[in-house]
Short mmCIF file of C-alpha atoms in Angstrom, two decimals:
data_model
loop_
_atom_site.label_atom_id
_atom_site.label_comp_id
_atom_site.label_asym_id
_atom_site.label_seq_id
_atom_site.Cartn_x
_atom_site.Cartn_y
_atom_site.Cartn_z
CA MET A 1 -4.82 9.78 -40.04
CA ASN A 2 -8.50 8.85 -40.54
CA ASP A 3 -10.98 11.08 -42.39
CA TYR A 4 -13.80 10.59 -39.89
CA ILE A 5 -14.20 10.12 -36.15
CA ARG A 6 -14.70 6.50 -35.11
CA PRO A 7 -15.70 5.01 -31.72
CA GLY A 8 -12.07 4.03 -31.15
CA HIS A 9 -11.09 7.72 -31.08
CA GLY A 10 -12.71 7.85 -27.62
CA SER A 11 -11.29 4.60 -26.27
CA GLY A 12 -8.20 5.95 -24.55
CA GLY A 13 -6.09 3.79 -26.87
CA LYS A 14 -3.87 4.33 -29.90
CA LEU A 15 -6.49 6.07 -32.08
CA MET A 16 -7.34 8.59 -29.37
CA HIS A 17 -3.69 9.38 -28.73
CA GLU A 18 -3.11 9.93 -32.45
CA LEU A 19 -6.11 12.28 -32.58
CA ILE A 20 -4.89 14.27 -29.58
CA HIS A 21 -1.36 14.63 -30.95
CA ASP A 22 -2.32 15.25 -34.61
CA ILE A 23 -5.17 17.72 -34.02
CA PHE A 24 -5.36 19.16 -30.49
CA PHE A 25 -1.67 19.35 -29.57
CA ARG A 26 -0.74 20.60 -33.06
CA HIS A 27 -3.17 23.51 -33.05
CA PHE A 28 -3.52 24.44 -29.35
CA GLY A 29 0.20 24.01 -28.80
CA HIS A 30 0.61 25.09 -25.15
CA HIS A 31 3.54 23.36 -23.46
CA GLU A 32 1.42 22.42 -20.42
CA LEU A 33 -1.20 20.75 -22.64
CA LYS A 34 1.49 18.82 -24.50
CA LYS A 35 2.60 17.14 -21.27
CA GLY A 36 -0.54 15.02 -21.57
CA SER A 37 -0.99 14.96 -17.82
CA ASP A 38 -4.26 14.27 -15.98
CA SER A 39 -4.25 17.94 -14.95
CA ALA A 40 -2.46 21.10 -16.07
CA LEU A 41 -0.12 22.38 -13.35
CA LEU A 42 -0.27 26.19 -13.23
CA GLN A 43 1.24 29.09 -11.27
CA SER A 44 -0.90 31.97 -9.97
CA ASN A 45 0.49 34.68 -7.67
CA GLY A 46 2.96 32.27 -6.11
CA HIS A 47 0.42 29.49 -5.68
CA ARG A 48 0.58 26.23 -7.57
CA LEU A 49 -2.71 25.00 -8.98
CA ALA A 50 -3.96 21.93 -10.84
CA PHE A 51 -6.76 22.30 -13.39
CA THR A 52 -8.58 19.54 -15.27
CA THR A 53 -11.73 18.73 -17.23
CA ASP A 54 -13.54 15.54 -18.24
CA SER A 55 -16.74 14.51 -20.03
CA PHE A 56 -19.00 11.56 -19.23
CA VAL A 57 -21.23 9.68 -21.67
CA VAL A 58 -21.59 6.32 -19.90
CA ASN A 59 -24.40 4.03 -21.01
CA PRO A 60 -26.50 3.16 -19.02
CA LEU A 61 -26.76 6.18 -16.70
CA PHE A 62 -27.23 3.94 -13.63
CA PHE A 63 -25.16 0.82 -12.98
CA PRO A 64 -24.25 -1.36 -9.95
CA GLY A 65 -22.09 0.76 -7.63
CA GLY A 66 -22.73 4.12 -9.25
CA ASP A 67 -24.25 6.40 -11.85
CA ILE A 68 -23.07 9.03 -14.32
CA GLY A 69 -23.19 11.76 -11.65
CA LYS A 70 -20.99 9.93 -9.16
CA LEU A 71 -18.67 8.98 -12.02
CA ALA A 72 -18.32 12.63 -13.07
CA VAL A 73 -17.33 13.83 -9.60
CA CYS A 74 -14.96 10.93 -8.92
CA GLY A 75 -13.27 11.13 -12.30
CA THR A 76 -12.45 14.82 -11.98
CA VAL A 77 -11.42 14.62 -8.31
CA ASN A 78 -9.08 11.71 -9.12
CA ASP A 79 -7.46 13.53 -12.04
CA LEU A 80 -6.55 16.36 -9.64
CA ALA A 81 -5.45 14.09 -6.80
CA VAL A 82 -2.98 12.01 -8.83
CA CYS A 83 -1.16 15.25 -9.69
CA GLY A 84 -0.61 15.95 -6.00
CA ALA A 85 -3.40 18.54 -5.72
CA ILE A 86 -6.07 18.91 -3.07
CA PRO A 87 -9.32 19.24 -5.09
CA GLN A 88 -11.33 22.35 -4.16
CA TYR A 89 -13.98 23.35 -6.70
CA LEU A 90 -15.83 21.71 -9.60
CA SER A 91 -18.02 22.91 -12.42
CA ALA A 92 -20.88 20.80 -13.79
CA GLY A 93 -22.18 21.13 -17.33
CA PHE A 94 -25.27 19.19 -18.42
CA ILE A 95 -26.35 18.40 -21.99
CA LEU A 96 -29.92 17.10 -21.76
CA GLU A 97 -32.00 15.41 -24.44
CA GLU A 98 -35.60 16.54 -24.86
CA GLY A 99 -37.89 14.11 -23.03
CA PHE A 100 -35.39 13.02 -20.38
CA SER A 101 -36.98 12.37 -16.98
CA ILE A 102 -36.58 15.23 -14.48
CA ALA A 103 -36.92 12.68 -11.64
CA GLU A 104 -33.90 10.77 -12.99
CA LEU A 105 -31.98 14.03 -13.46
CA GLU A 106 -32.60 14.96 -9.81
CA LYS A 107 -31.51 11.49 -8.68
CA ILE A 108 -28.22 11.98 -10.54
CA VAL A 109 -27.73 15.50 -9.16
CA ILE A 110 -28.30 14.23 -5.60
CA SER A 111 -25.67 11.56 -6.23
CA MET A 112 -23.21 14.21 -7.44
CA ALA A 113 -23.87 16.38 -4.38
CA ARG A 114 -23.34 13.42 -2.03
CA GLU A 115 -20.05 12.41 -3.68
CA ALA A 116 -18.79 16.01 -3.73
CA LYS A 117 -19.50 16.35 0.00
CA ASN A 118 -17.76 13.06 0.79
CA SER A 119 -14.66 14.07 -1.16
CA GLY A 120 -14.53 17.59 0.30
CA VAL A 121 -15.13 19.57 -2.92
CA ASN A 122 -17.79 22.13 -3.82
CA ILE A 123 -19.65 22.39 -7.13
CA VAL A 124 -19.66 26.15 -7.66
CA THR A 125 -20.61 26.78 -11.28
CA GLY A 126 -22.30 25.03 -14.16
CA ASP A 127 -24.19 25.15 -17.42
CA THR A 128 -27.33 23.53 -18.88
CA LYS A 129 -28.12 22.88 -22.52
CA VAL A 130 -31.08 20.99 -24.01
CA VAL A 131 -31.03 19.40 -27.47
CA HIS A 132 -33.96 18.03 -29.46
CA LYS A 133 -34.94 14.38 -29.10
CA GLY A 134 -32.60 12.13 -31.04
CA MET A 135 -29.70 14.63 -30.94
CA ALA A 136 -28.16 13.09 -27.77
CA ASP A 137 -28.65 10.03 -25.56
CA LYS A 138 -30.58 11.26 -22.47
CA LEU A 139 -27.75 13.01 -20.62
CA PHE A 140 -24.06 13.90 -20.98
CA ILE A 141 -22.07 15.62 -18.22
CA ASN A 142 -18.86 17.66 -18.30
CA THR A 143 -17.02 18.46 -15.09
CA SER A 144 -13.98 20.67 -14.64
CA GLY A 145 -12.02 20.92 -11.42
CA ILE A 146 -9.38 23.03 -9.73
CA GLY A 147 -7.23 22.32 -6.70
CA TYR A 148 -4.10 23.63 -5.03
CA ILE A 149 -0.83 21.79 -4.56
CA PRO A 150 0.30 21.91 -0.92
CA GLU A 151 3.94 22.49 -0.06
CA TYR A 152 4.38 18.95 1.22
CA ALA A 153 3.43 17.58 -2.23
CA GLY A 154 5.81 19.93 -4.02
CA SER A 155 8.61 17.52 -4.86
CA PHE A 156 6.13 14.94 -6.17
CA ALA A 157 4.39 17.46 -8.40
CA ASN A 158 7.80 18.48 -9.79
CA ASN A 159 8.22 14.94 -11.16
CA ARG A 160 10.96 12.97 -9.46
CA LYS A 161 12.97 10.95 -11.97
CA ILE A 162 11.83 7.37 -12.38
CA LYS A 163 14.75 4.93 -12.17
CA LYS A 164 15.46 1.29 -12.96
CA GLY A 165 14.37 -0.79 -9.97
CA ASP A 166 11.45 1.45 -8.97
CA VAL A 167 8.32 -0.60 -8.32
CA LEU A 168 4.68 -0.29 -9.44
CA ILE A 169 1.82 -0.57 -6.96
CA ILE A 170 -1.94 -0.67 -7.50
CA ASN A 171 -4.59 -0.36 -4.80
CA GLY A 172 -6.95 -3.19 -5.75
CA THR A 173 -8.71 -5.38 -8.27
CA LEU A 174 -9.00 -4.58 -11.98
CA GLY A 175 -12.00 -4.49 -14.26
CA ASP A 176 -14.84 -4.12 -11.74
CA HIS A 177 -16.23 -0.94 -13.32
CA ALA A 178 -16.24 -2.27 -16.88
CA ILE A 179 -17.96 -5.53 -15.96
CA ALA A 180 -20.52 -3.76 -13.73
CA VAL A 181 -21.53 -1.43 -16.60
CA LEU A 182 -21.50 -4.27 -19.09
CA SER A 183 -23.73 -6.42 -16.89
CA GLU A 184 -26.31 -3.62 -16.69
CA ARG A 185 -26.10 -2.83 -20.39
CA GLU A 186 -26.10 -6.19 -22.06
CA ASP A 187 -28.49 -9.12 -21.93
CA LEU A 188 -25.89 -11.50 -20.53
CA PRO A 189 -26.64 -15.23 -20.28
CA PHE A 190 -25.70 -15.12 -16.57
CA GLN A 191 -26.24 -12.93 -13.53
CA SER A 192 -23.48 -10.77 -12.06
CA THR A 193 -23.14 -9.22 -8.58
CA ILE A 194 -20.06 -7.20 -9.48
CA LYS A 195 -20.20 -3.51 -8.53
CA SER A 196 -18.26 -0.65 -10.06
CA ASP A 197 -15.18 0.46 -8.10
CA CYS A 198 -16.16 4.10 -8.79
CA ALA A 199 -14.69 6.14 -5.90
CA CYS A 200 -12.88 9.38 -5.08
CA LEU A 201 -9.24 8.61 -4.29
CA ASN A 202 -8.13 12.03 -2.99
CA HIS A 203 -8.11 11.11 0.71
CA LEU A 204 -6.22 7.86 0.01
CA ILE A 205 -3.62 9.62 -2.14
CA HIS A 206 -3.02 12.46 0.28
CA SER A 207 -2.39 10.07 3.12
CA LEU A 208 0.72 9.13 1.08
CA LEU A 209 1.78 12.68 0.26
CA GLU A 210 1.48 13.84 3.87
CA LYS A 211 4.07 11.21 4.85
CA LYS A 212 6.47 12.63 2.22
CA LEU A 213 7.23 9.18 0.81
CA HIS A 214 9.33 9.02 -2.36
CA ILE A 215 6.43 8.69 -4.75
CA LYS A 216 7.55 9.40 -8.30
CA PHE A 217 4.41 9.09 -10.37
CA MET A 218 0.68 8.39 -10.01
CA ARG A 219 -2.12 7.95 -12.51
CA ASP A 220 -5.70 6.78 -12.02
CA LEU A 221 -6.80 3.88 -14.20
CA THR A 222 -9.83 4.64 -16.38
CA ARG A 223 -10.83 3.61 -19.91
CA GLY A 224 -8.09 1.64 -21.59
CA GLY A 225 -7.26 -0.03 -18.28
CA LEU A 226 -3.89 -0.85 -16.76
CA ALA A 227 -2.22 -1.80 -20.04
CA THR A 228 -3.00 1.52 -21.72
CA CYS A 229 -2.02 3.50 -18.63
CA LEU A 230 1.36 1.74 -18.40
CA ASN A 231 2.00 2.38 -22.10
CA GLU A 232 1.29 6.08 -21.57
CA ILE A 233 3.75 6.17 -18.66
CA ALA A 234 6.42 4.18 -20.53
CA GLN A 235 6.26 6.46 -23.57
CA ALA A 236 6.10 9.71 -21.61
CA GLN A 237 8.92 8.76 -19.23
CA ALA A 238 11.00 6.74 -21.76
CA ILE A 239 11.20 3.67 -19.52
CA ASP A 240 10.62 -0.07 -19.85
CA ILE A 241 8.10 -1.64 -17.47
CA GLU A 242 7.60 -5.29 -16.62
CA ILE A 243 4.58 -6.58 -14.72
CA ASN A 244 3.83 -10.04 -13.35
CA GLU A 245 0.30 -11.14 -14.26
CA THR A 246 0.09 -13.51 -11.26
CA ARG A 247 0.45 -10.51 -8.92
CA ILE A 248 -2.30 -8.43 -10.51
CA PRO A 249 -5.50 -8.67 -8.44
CA VAL A 250 -8.62 -9.59 -10.43
CA LYS A 251 -11.81 -10.91 -8.86
CA ALA A 252 -12.57 -14.51 -9.83
CA SER A 253 -16.01 -13.42 -11.06
CA VAL A 254 -14.47 -10.75 -13.32
CA GLU A 255 -11.88 -13.21 -14.59
CA GLY A 256 -14.62 -15.73 -15.37
CA ILE A 257 -16.63 -13.23 -17.41
CA CYS A 258 -13.48 -12.13 -19.24
CA GLU A 259 -12.72 -15.73 -20.19
CA THR A 260 -16.31 -16.23 -21.38
CA LEU A 261 -16.51 -13.04 -23.44
CA GLY A 262 -12.90 -12.87 -24.58
CA PHE A 263 -11.86 -9.72 -22.69
CA ASP A 264 -8.40 -9.04 -21.32
CA PRO A 265 -8.76 -7.63 -17.76
CA LEU A 266 -5.59 -5.60 -18.27
CA TYR A 267 -7.51 -3.44 -20.77
CA LEU A 268 -10.79 -3.12 -18.82
CA ALA A 269 -11.88 0.26 -17.43
CA ASN A 270 -11.60 1.12 -13.75
CA GLU A 271 -12.84 4.16 -11.82
CA GLY A 272 -11.33 3.75 -8.36
CA LYS A 273 -7.82 2.48 -8.98
CA VAL A 274 -4.46 4.22 -9.07
CA VAL A 275 -1.05 2.99 -10.21
CA ILE A 276 1.86 4.36 -8.18
CA ILE A 277 5.57 4.28 -9.04
CA VAL A 278 7.77 4.48 -5.98
CA SER A 279 11.34 3.77 -4.88
CA ALA A 280 11.77 0.13 -3.90
CA GLU A 281 12.95 1.12 -0.42
CA ASP A 282 9.68 2.99 0.24
CA ALA A 283 7.33 0.35 -1.21
CA SER A 284 6.52 -1.38 2.09
CA GLU A 285 5.57 1.88 3.81
CA VAL A 286 3.48 2.97 0.82
CA ILE A 287 1.53 -0.31 0.85
CA GLU A 288 1.10 -0.14 4.62
CA THR A 289 -0.32 3.39 4.30
CA LEU A 290 -2.63 2.41 1.45
CA LYS A 291 -3.96 -0.61 3.34
CA ALA A 292 -5.00 1.62 6.24
CA ASP A 293 -7.73 3.01 3.95
CA ASP A 294 -10.70 0.92 2.77
CA LEU A 295 -9.90 1.89 -0.84
CA GLY A 296 -6.39 0.46 -0.52
CA LYS A 297 -6.97 -2.81 1.35
CA GLU A 298 -5.80 -4.94 -1.60
CA SER A 299 -2.75 -2.86 -2.51
CA THR A 300 0.15 -4.82 -3.91
CA ILE A 301 3.32 -4.57 -6.00
CA ILE A 302 2.63 -5.65 -9.58
CA GLY A 303 5.90 -4.95 -11.37
CA LYS A 304 8.98 -2.82 -11.75
CA VAL A 305 10.86 -0.44 -14.00
CA THR A 306 13.46 -2.50 -15.91
CA SER A 307 15.18 0.17 -18.00
CA GLU A 308 15.59 3.96 -18.08
CA ASN A 309 15.97 3.91 -21.85
CA GLY A 310 12.94 2.37 -23.57
CA LYS A 311 9.20 2.56 -24.06
CA LYS A 312 8.00 -1.03 -23.74
CA VAL A 313 5.53 -2.72 -21.38
CA ILE A 314 6.03 -6.46 -20.86
CA ALA A 315 3.70 -8.83 -18.98
CA GLU A 316 5.06 -12.09 -17.54
CA SER A 317 2.51 -14.90 -17.33
CA ALA A 318 2.06 -17.57 -14.65
CA ILE A 319 4.17 -20.06 -16.66
CA GLY A 320 6.98 -17.59 -17.26
CA GLY A 321 6.06 -16.56 -20.80
CA LYS A 322 6.30 -12.90 -21.76
CA ARG A 323 4.09 -10.78 -24.01
CA LEU A 324 4.32 -7.22 -25.22
CA LEU A 325 1.41 -5.06 -24.02
CA GLN A 326 0.44 -2.37 -26.49
CA MET A 327 -2.22 0.30 -26.65
CA ARG A 328 -5.45 -0.98 -28.16
CA THR A 329 -6.37 0.35 -31.57
CA GLY A 330 -10.10 -0.38 -31.22
CA GLU A 331 -12.79 -0.06 -28.57
CA GLN A 332 -13.23 -3.03 -26.23
CA LEU A 333 -16.26 -1.53 -24.44
CA PRO A 334 -17.57 1.81 -25.81
CA ARG A 335 -19.15 4.51 -23.58
CA ILE A 336 -17.77 2.99 -20.39
CA CYS A 337 -17.28 6.35 -18.63
#
């Protein structure tokens, strides 16, 4: 346990998980919190609800394909959707630094309103705080969200057991968000046209749930990327996972920048991707359904569950070599969301 907070404590990797378990889980203690899910699943007068919260500190505030406002709405909507909920209402809390442009604030708020309308949610409450210059970096946003779990999503939300032979599907290319933010932030020696994949996935996900396919688990990929997400699933579900790197979609332009700067695309942040674990017999129908939506056009199987008694994630390379994927201990790209 470290004595002080470091940037890696917000990376989504090993340090952050240690902080959550050693401090927050230990003292808050509620069994629903300890599940470590994207949303808490709650009962209220016979209705099943999902409730979540998220904070956004991305730098810069505007980047190709999005901005901090769009990111805040999409991130919270997606955390509800992957738990089988239909997102209904959001809150929006703003921490503003003295001197921040009101014109830029309004531009961000308009972006949030547009994304909320497109995803079918309403922003119904909020909060505003202002701190003196130098006490924050322009603008931070916190969004919380609540949604209800429809009857047809009931069995999914109750966690079907993941079995050996189940397959993993993702809905498109990795790393677009991280490289888009990086290209806007850094003085790179080359130009990039890559846009963030930032998008609300609730309509895509519910097209699957309405068909009552045997989906066993879903999680949206954010900071920490695919590798961290799969490690979280493997440890929480006590399973071994094997993925084939040749089947993982990555844009050539993203791959090229990763090779130049030494990044691993499996650890890059995404904001419009979901990993789905499904029975092998239902995989074709799941992919067909995903591909009917623009956000799922590049959906593909990337791997499978190889054991019901383990916690490892293995990646097989193009030449047949295998490597163990672990959670990162440091921060590959800080303030990416």
